[in-house]
mmCIF file of C-alpha atoms in Angstrom:
data_model
loop_
_atom_site.group_PDB
_atom_site.id
_atom_site.type_symbol
_atom_site.label_atom_id
_atom_site.label_comp_id
_atom_site.label_asym_id
_atom_site.label_seq_id
_atom_site.Cartn_x
_atom_site.Cartn_y
_atom_site.Cartn_z
ATOM 1 C CA UNK A 26 24.021 -99.943 0.333
ATOM 2 C CA UNK A 27 26.062 -102.958 -0.064
ATOM 3 C CA UNK A 28 27.623 -103.327 -3.185
ATOM 4 C CA UNK A 29 27.197 -107.018 -5.414
ATOM 5 C CA UNK A 30 29.017 -108.368 -7.889
ATOM 6 C CA UNK A 31 27.351 -110.232 -10.883
ATOM 7 C CA UNK A 32 28.694 -112.044 -13.513
ATOM 8 C CA UNK A 33 27.854 -110.277 -16.748
ATOM 9 C CA UNK A 34 26.234 -113.205 -18.291
ATOM 10 C CA UNK A 35 25.100 -116.485 -18.200
ATOM 11 C CA UNK A 36 24.196 -119.404 -20.472
ATOM 12 C CA UNK A 37 21.161 -122.504 -19.675
ATOM 13 C CA UNK A 38 19.886 -125.211 -21.673
ATOM 14 C CA UNK A 39 16.401 -124.881 -21.579
ATOM 15 C CA UNK A 40 14.993 -127.272 -19.345
ATOM 16 C CA UNK A 41 17.930 -127.044 -16.950
ATOM 17 C CA UNK A 42 18.098 -125.247 -14.355
ATOM 18 C CA UNK A 43 19.825 -121.882 -13.645
ATOM 19 C CA UNK A 44 22.043 -120.824 -10.937
ATOM 20 C CA UNK A 45 22.495 -116.853 -11.319
ATOM 21 C CA UNK A 46 25.129 -115.915 -8.294
ATOM 22 C CA UNK A 47 25.744 -112.669 -6.357
ATOM 23 C CA UNK A 48 28.704 -111.727 -3.952
ATOM 24 C CA UNK A 49 27.726 -109.126 -1.417
ATOM 25 C CA UNK A 50 30.564 -109.038 0.786
ATOM 26 C CA UNK A 51 29.614 -105.861 2.351
ATOM 27 C CA UNK A 52 26.417 -106.954 3.376
ATOM 28 C CA UNK A 53 25.110 -106.157 6.698
ATOM 29 C CA UNK A 54 22.985 -107.863 9.266
ATOM 30 C CA UNK A 55 19.920 -105.850 8.566
ATOM 31 C CA UNK A 56 19.744 -105.667 4.665
ATOM 32 C CA UNK A 57 17.911 -107.280 2.562
ATOM 33 C CA UNK A 58 18.838 -109.507 -1.045
ATOM 34 C CA UNK A 59 16.858 -108.818 -3.852
ATOM 35 C CA UNK A 60 16.342 -110.198 -7.586
ATOM 36 C CA UNK A 61 14.487 -108.186 -10.015
ATOM 37 C CA UNK A 62 15.080 -109.201 -13.580
ATOM 38 C CA UNK A 63 13.888 -107.297 -16.650
ATOM 39 C CA UNK A 64 13.606 -108.859 -19.825
ATOM 40 C CA UNK A 65 14.363 -107.149 -23.345
ATOM 41 C CA UNK A 66 12.475 -104.040 -24.037
ATOM 42 C CA UNK A 67 10.148 -103.822 -20.580
ATOM 43 C CA UNK A 68 10.955 -102.780 -17.018
ATOM 44 C CA UNK A 69 12.277 -104.385 -14.328
ATOM 45 C CA UNK A 70 10.094 -107.625 -12.497
ATOM 46 C CA UNK A 71 10.391 -108.399 -8.848
ATOM 47 C CA UNK A 72 11.272 -111.801 -8.295
ATOM 48 C CA UNK A 73 12.170 -112.438 -4.968
ATOM 49 C CA UNK A 74 13.797 -111.378 -1.529
ATOM 50 C CA UNK A 75 15.147 -112.227 1.872
ATOM 51 C CA UNK A 76 17.327 -111.779 4.488
ATOM 52 C CA UNK A 77 19.004 -114.845 5.347
ATOM 53 C CA UNK A 78 16.878 -117.870 5.393
ATOM 54 C CA UNK A 79 16.296 -119.961 1.750
ATOM 55 C CA UNK A 80 13.331 -118.661 0.082
ATOM 56 C CA UNK A 81 11.158 -120.036 -2.597
ATOM 57 C CA UNK A 82 8.211 -118.792 -4.552
ATOM 58 C CA UNK A 83 6.559 -119.703 -7.577
ATOM 59 C CA UNK A 84 8.739 -118.025 -9.845
ATOM 60 C CA UNK A 85 12.095 -118.905 -8.520
ATOM 61 C CA UNK A 86 14.431 -120.090 -5.172
ATOM 62 C CA UNK A 87 17.006 -118.089 -3.165
ATOM 63 C CA UNK A 88 19.707 -119.693 -1.716
ATOM 64 C CA UNK A 89 21.877 -117.465 0.648
ATOM 65 C CA UNK A 90 24.769 -118.994 2.259
ATOM 66 C CA UNK A 91 25.169 -118.681 5.902
ATOM 67 C CA UNK A 92 27.842 -115.936 6.645
ATOM 68 C CA UNK A 93 25.234 -113.473 3.984
ATOM 69 C CA UNK A 94 28.295 -113.383 1.518
ATOM 70 C CA UNK A 95 26.887 -114.282 -1.207
ATOM 71 C CA UNK A 96 23.401 -115.729 -2.527
ATOM 72 C CA UNK A 97 21.976 -117.706 -5.730
ATOM 73 C CA UNK A 98 18.990 -117.445 -7.374
ATOM 74 C CA UNK A 99 18.042 -120.775 -8.703
ATOM 75 C CA UNK A 100 15.037 -120.919 -11.814
ATOM 76 C CA UNK A 101 14.511 -124.681 -11.307
ATOM 77 C CA UNK A 102 13.505 -125.596 -15.021
ATOM 78 C CA UNK A 103 14.692 -122.188 -16.949
ATOM 79 C CA UNK A 104 12.294 -121.511 -20.473
ATOM 80 C CA UNK A 105 13.419 -119.404 -23.123
ATOM 81 C CA UNK A 106 11.227 -116.835 -21.711
ATOM 82 C CA UNK A 107 13.788 -116.486 -19.261
ATOM 83 C CA UNK A 108 16.044 -114.872 -20.999
ATOM 84 C CA UNK A 109 16.819 -111.651 -19.311
ATOM 85 C CA UNK A 110 19.531 -109.726 -17.139
ATOM 86 C CA UNK A 111 18.807 -110.594 -13.749
ATOM 87 C CA UNK A 112 19.736 -107.798 -11.057
ATOM 88 C CA UNK A 113 20.997 -108.393 -7.580
ATOM 89 C CA UNK A 114 20.073 -105.648 -5.079
ATOM 90 C CA UNK A 115 21.325 -105.590 -1.479
ATOM 91 C CA UNK A 116 19.119 -102.901 0.458
ATOM 92 C CA UNK A 117 17.482 -101.969 3.982
ATOM 93 C CA UNK A 118 13.754 -102.888 4.053
ATOM 94 C CA UNK A 119 11.694 -100.501 6.566
ATOM 95 C CA UNK A 120 14.785 -98.585 6.825
ATOM 96 C CA UNK A 121 16.782 -95.880 5.675
ATOM 97 C CA UNK A 122 16.291 -95.290 2.163
ATOM 98 C CA UNK A 123 15.878 -98.913 0.894
ATOM 99 C CA UNK A 124 12.981 -97.697 -1.433
ATOM 100 C CA UNK A 125 16.144 -96.378 -3.619
ATOM 101 C CA UNK A 126 17.318 -99.767 -5.327
ATOM 102 C CA UNK A 127 20.284 -99.482 -6.850
ATOM 103 C CA UNK A 128 20.823 -101.359 -10.053
ATOM 104 C CA UNK A 129 24.286 -102.950 -11.044
ATOM 105 C CA UNK A 130 24.775 -104.117 -14.680
ATOM 106 C CA UNK A 131 23.201 -107.568 -14.055
ATOM 107 C CA UNK A 132 23.840 -110.989 -15.118
ATOM 108 C CA UNK A 133 22.819 -111.418 -18.941
ATOM 109 C CA UNK A 134 21.195 -115.166 -18.696
ATOM 110 C CA UNK A 135 20.780 -116.393 -22.127
ATOM 111 C CA UNK A 136 18.393 -119.940 -22.145
ATOM 112 C CA UNK A 137 19.540 -121.510 -25.187
ATOM 113 C CA UNK A 138 16.804 -124.334 -26.939
ATOM 114 C CA UNK B 7 -5.628 -105.572 -12.487
ATOM 115 C CA UNK B 8 -4.065 -103.498 -14.690
ATOM 116 C CA UNK B 9 0.036 -102.534 -14.200
ATOM 117 C CA UNK B 10 1.930 -99.599 -13.879
ATOM 118 C CA UNK B 11 1.490 -97.602 -17.631
ATOM 119 C CA UNK B 12 3.613 -95.015 -19.392
ATOM 120 C CA UNK B 13 2.849 -92.693 -21.879
ATOM 121 C CA UNK B 14 4.320 -91.921 -24.353
ATOM 122 C CA UNK B 15 6.111 -95.700 -25.062
ATOM 123 C CA UNK B 16 8.555 -93.105 -27.749
ATOM 124 C CA UNK B 17 9.049 -89.368 -27.547
ATOM 125 C CA UNK B 18 11.743 -87.974 -30.318
ATOM 126 C CA UNK B 19 12.317 -84.208 -29.464
ATOM 127 C CA UNK B 20 14.834 -81.431 -30.624
ATOM 128 C CA UNK B 21 17.455 -80.919 -28.385
ATOM 129 C CA UNK B 22 16.098 -77.236 -26.653
ATOM 130 C CA UNK B 23 12.907 -78.313 -26.401
ATOM 131 C CA UNK B 24 10.648 -79.183 -23.644
ATOM 132 C CA UNK B 25 8.999 -82.652 -22.843
ATOM 133 C CA UNK B 26 6.751 -84.509 -20.213
ATOM 134 C CA UNK B 27 6.406 -88.125 -19.416
ATOM 135 C CA UNK B 28 3.886 -89.823 -17.615
ATOM 136 C CA UNK B 29 3.038 -92.365 -14.964
ATOM 137 C CA UNK B 30 -0.122 -93.877 -14.299
ATOM 138 C CA UNK B 31 0.847 -96.197 -10.957
ATOM 139 C CA UNK B 32 -0.986 -98.975 -10.152
ATOM 140 C CA UNK B 33 -4.240 -97.984 -8.190
ATOM 141 C CA UNK B 34 -3.618 -97.763 -4.353
ATOM 142 C CA UNK B 35 -0.141 -97.790 -4.004
ATOM 143 C CA UNK B 36 1.355 -95.024 -2.199
ATOM 144 C CA UNK B 37 4.828 -94.788 -3.435
ATOM 145 C CA UNK B 38 5.975 -93.842 -7.000
ATOM 146 C CA UNK B 39 9.667 -93.757 -8.483
ATOM 147 C CA UNK B 40 10.621 -92.782 -11.799
ATOM 148 C CA UNK B 41 14.233 -94.380 -12.674
ATOM 149 C CA UNK B 42 16.690 -93.398 -15.462
ATOM 150 C CA UNK B 43 18.011 -96.793 -17.428
ATOM 151 C CA UNK B 44 21.018 -95.531 -20.655
ATOM 152 C CA UNK B 45 22.518 -98.274 -22.766
ATOM 153 C CA UNK B 46 23.913 -101.097 -21.610
ATOM 154 C CA UNK B 47 22.996 -99.839 -17.761
ATOM 155 C CA UNK B 48 20.945 -101.002 -14.963
ATOM 156 C CA UNK B 49 18.127 -98.345 -13.786
ATOM 157 C CA UNK B 50 19.227 -95.541 -12.044
ATOM 158 C CA UNK B 51 17.098 -93.476 -9.319
ATOM 159 C CA UNK B 52 15.939 -90.112 -9.567
ATOM 160 C CA UNK B 53 13.087 -89.035 -6.786
ATOM 161 C CA UNK B 54 10.694 -91.076 -4.737
ATOM 162 C CA UNK B 55 6.849 -89.737 -3.972
ATOM 163 C CA UNK B 56 4.921 -90.571 -0.891
ATOM 164 C CA UNK B 57 1.592 -89.660 -1.716
ATOM 165 C CA UNK B 58 1.937 -86.188 -3.237
ATOM 166 C CA UNK B 59 5.388 -84.720 -1.655
ATOM 167 C CA UNK B 60 8.408 -85.615 -3.805
ATOM 168 C CA UNK B 61 10.261 -87.533 -0.164
ATOM 169 C CA UNK B 62 13.957 -87.715 -1.881
ATOM 170 C CA UNK B 63 14.739 -85.632 -5.495
ATOM 171 C CA UNK B 64 18.378 -86.533 -4.790
ATOM 172 C CA UNK B 65 19.138 -89.068 -8.233
ATOM 173 C CA UNK B 66 18.034 -85.886 -10.208
ATOM 174 C CA UNK B 67 20.702 -84.780 -12.808
ATOM 175 C CA UNK B 68 19.876 -81.127 -12.329
ATOM 176 C CA UNK B 69 17.165 -78.237 -12.204
ATOM 177 C CA UNK B 70 16.016 -79.132 -16.128
ATOM 178 C CA UNK B 71 14.830 -82.039 -14.176
ATOM 179 C CA UNK B 72 11.474 -81.417 -12.135
ATOM 180 C CA UNK B 73 8.326 -84.386 -11.327
ATOM 181 C CA UNK B 74 5.183 -83.989 -9.942
ATOM 182 C CA UNK B 75 2.328 -86.107 -8.573
ATOM 183 C CA UNK B 76 -0.356 -83.848 -7.314
ATOM 184 C CA UNK B 77 -3.852 -85.593 -5.941
ATOM 185 C CA UNK B 78 -1.381 -88.627 -4.923
ATOM 186 C CA UNK B 79 -1.587 -90.623 -8.029
ATOM 187 C CA UNK B 80 -0.778 -89.929 -11.817
ATOM 188 C CA UNK B 81 2.834 -88.159 -12.019
ATOM 189 C CA UNK B 82 4.483 -86.374 -14.225
ATOM 190 C CA UNK B 83 8.363 -86.306 -14.946
ATOM 191 C CA UNK B 84 9.240 -82.934 -16.864
ATOM 192 C CA UNK B 85 12.351 -82.325 -18.713
ATOM 193 C CA UNK B 86 13.259 -78.272 -19.453
ATOM 194 C CA UNK B 87 15.612 -77.315 -22.702
ATOM 195 C CA UNK B 88 16.159 -81.093 -23.386
ATOM 196 C CA UNK B 89 19.946 -82.572 -24.192
ATOM 197 C CA UNK B 90 21.332 -85.358 -26.627
ATOM 198 C CA UNK B 91 22.672 -86.550 -23.129
ATOM 199 C CA UNK B 92 18.957 -87.471 -21.675
ATOM 200 C CA UNK B 93 18.027 -89.506 -24.177
ATOM 201 C CA UNK B 94 17.557 -92.723 -21.960
ATOM 202 C CA UNK B 95 14.655 -94.883 -20.808
ATOM 203 C CA UNK B 96 12.768 -93.144 -18.316
ATOM 204 C CA UNK B 97 10.728 -96.004 -15.691
ATOM 205 C CA UNK B 98 7.974 -95.567 -13.476
ATOM 206 C CA UNK B 99 7.780 -97.766 -10.970
ATOM 207 C CA UNK B 100 4.454 -98.136 -7.917
ATOM 208 C CA UNK B 101 4.706 -99.859 -3.983
ATOM 209 C CA UNK B 102 1.898 -100.155 -2.065
ATOM 210 C CA UNK B 103 4.199 -98.639 0.484
ATOM 211 C CA UNK B 104 8.171 -97.424 0.412
ATOM 212 C CA UNK B 105 8.904 -101.410 2.121
ATOM 213 C CA UNK B 106 7.178 -103.339 -0.574
ATOM 214 C CA UNK B 107 7.911 -104.342 -4.150
ATOM 215 C CA UNK B 108 7.991 -101.672 -6.758
ATOM 216 C CA UNK B 109 6.218 -103.004 -10.020
ATOM 217 C CA UNK B 110 7.865 -101.341 -12.892
ATOM 218 C CA UNK B 111 5.562 -99.401 -15.738
ATOM 219 C CA UNK B 112 7.282 -100.345 -19.663
ATOM 220 C CA UNK B 113 9.296 -97.437 -19.906
ATOM 221 C CA UNK B 114 9.731 -93.864 -22.163
ATOM 222 C CA UNK B 115 12.204 -94.137 -24.499
ATOM 223 C CA UNK B 116 13.472 -90.047 -24.842
ATOM 224 C CA UNK B 117 15.632 -89.283 -27.998
ATOM 225 C CA UNK B 118 16.708 -86.208 -27.962
ATOM 226 C CA UNK B 119 17.944 -85.354 -31.423
#
């Protein structure tokens, strides 16, 4: 699986959009970008995934650059409950060892009141 | 519906003892995974079950670790002759199938004194 690079920490004001970047310059054509988050003392929680088109769900939006070498997770209106470690993971879907999520250290997002 | 549950939530044991950690996946999920998370790190893959069989146990650190899923539902992670380095949070996840999103339990915090 391709390696990802994320900033170790970010801050965001409550009510503002949180934009979390991820670099995955070695991503291959059939690898997906997944985002999970982990709130303190809980297990990771799936947020969203995408291949090349931008995706949106009730939790977040995922913007993937045209060359697919980077992506941004957007939380449109961050709340205090969004304070968590956010993990960007690149993985095959439907082939190889895609079941095996490879977590890095992620980005600690702190939402401030 | 009920999510993934893990018991116990905390386990303190002495070096050299045997421990069992239990995971109850979401009903109907055929895929089950164990991960281990050390302080300040992202979760690391240990083992993956598809049904009753361990399809990939490449993440188990050594032969002191073993996991079973005899009826294709509940799984038990077994650690023999525990060492202080085994102290970590052990996370279980399940998914409908191996290409679907993984749902994590809250984890079992194991402390080996």
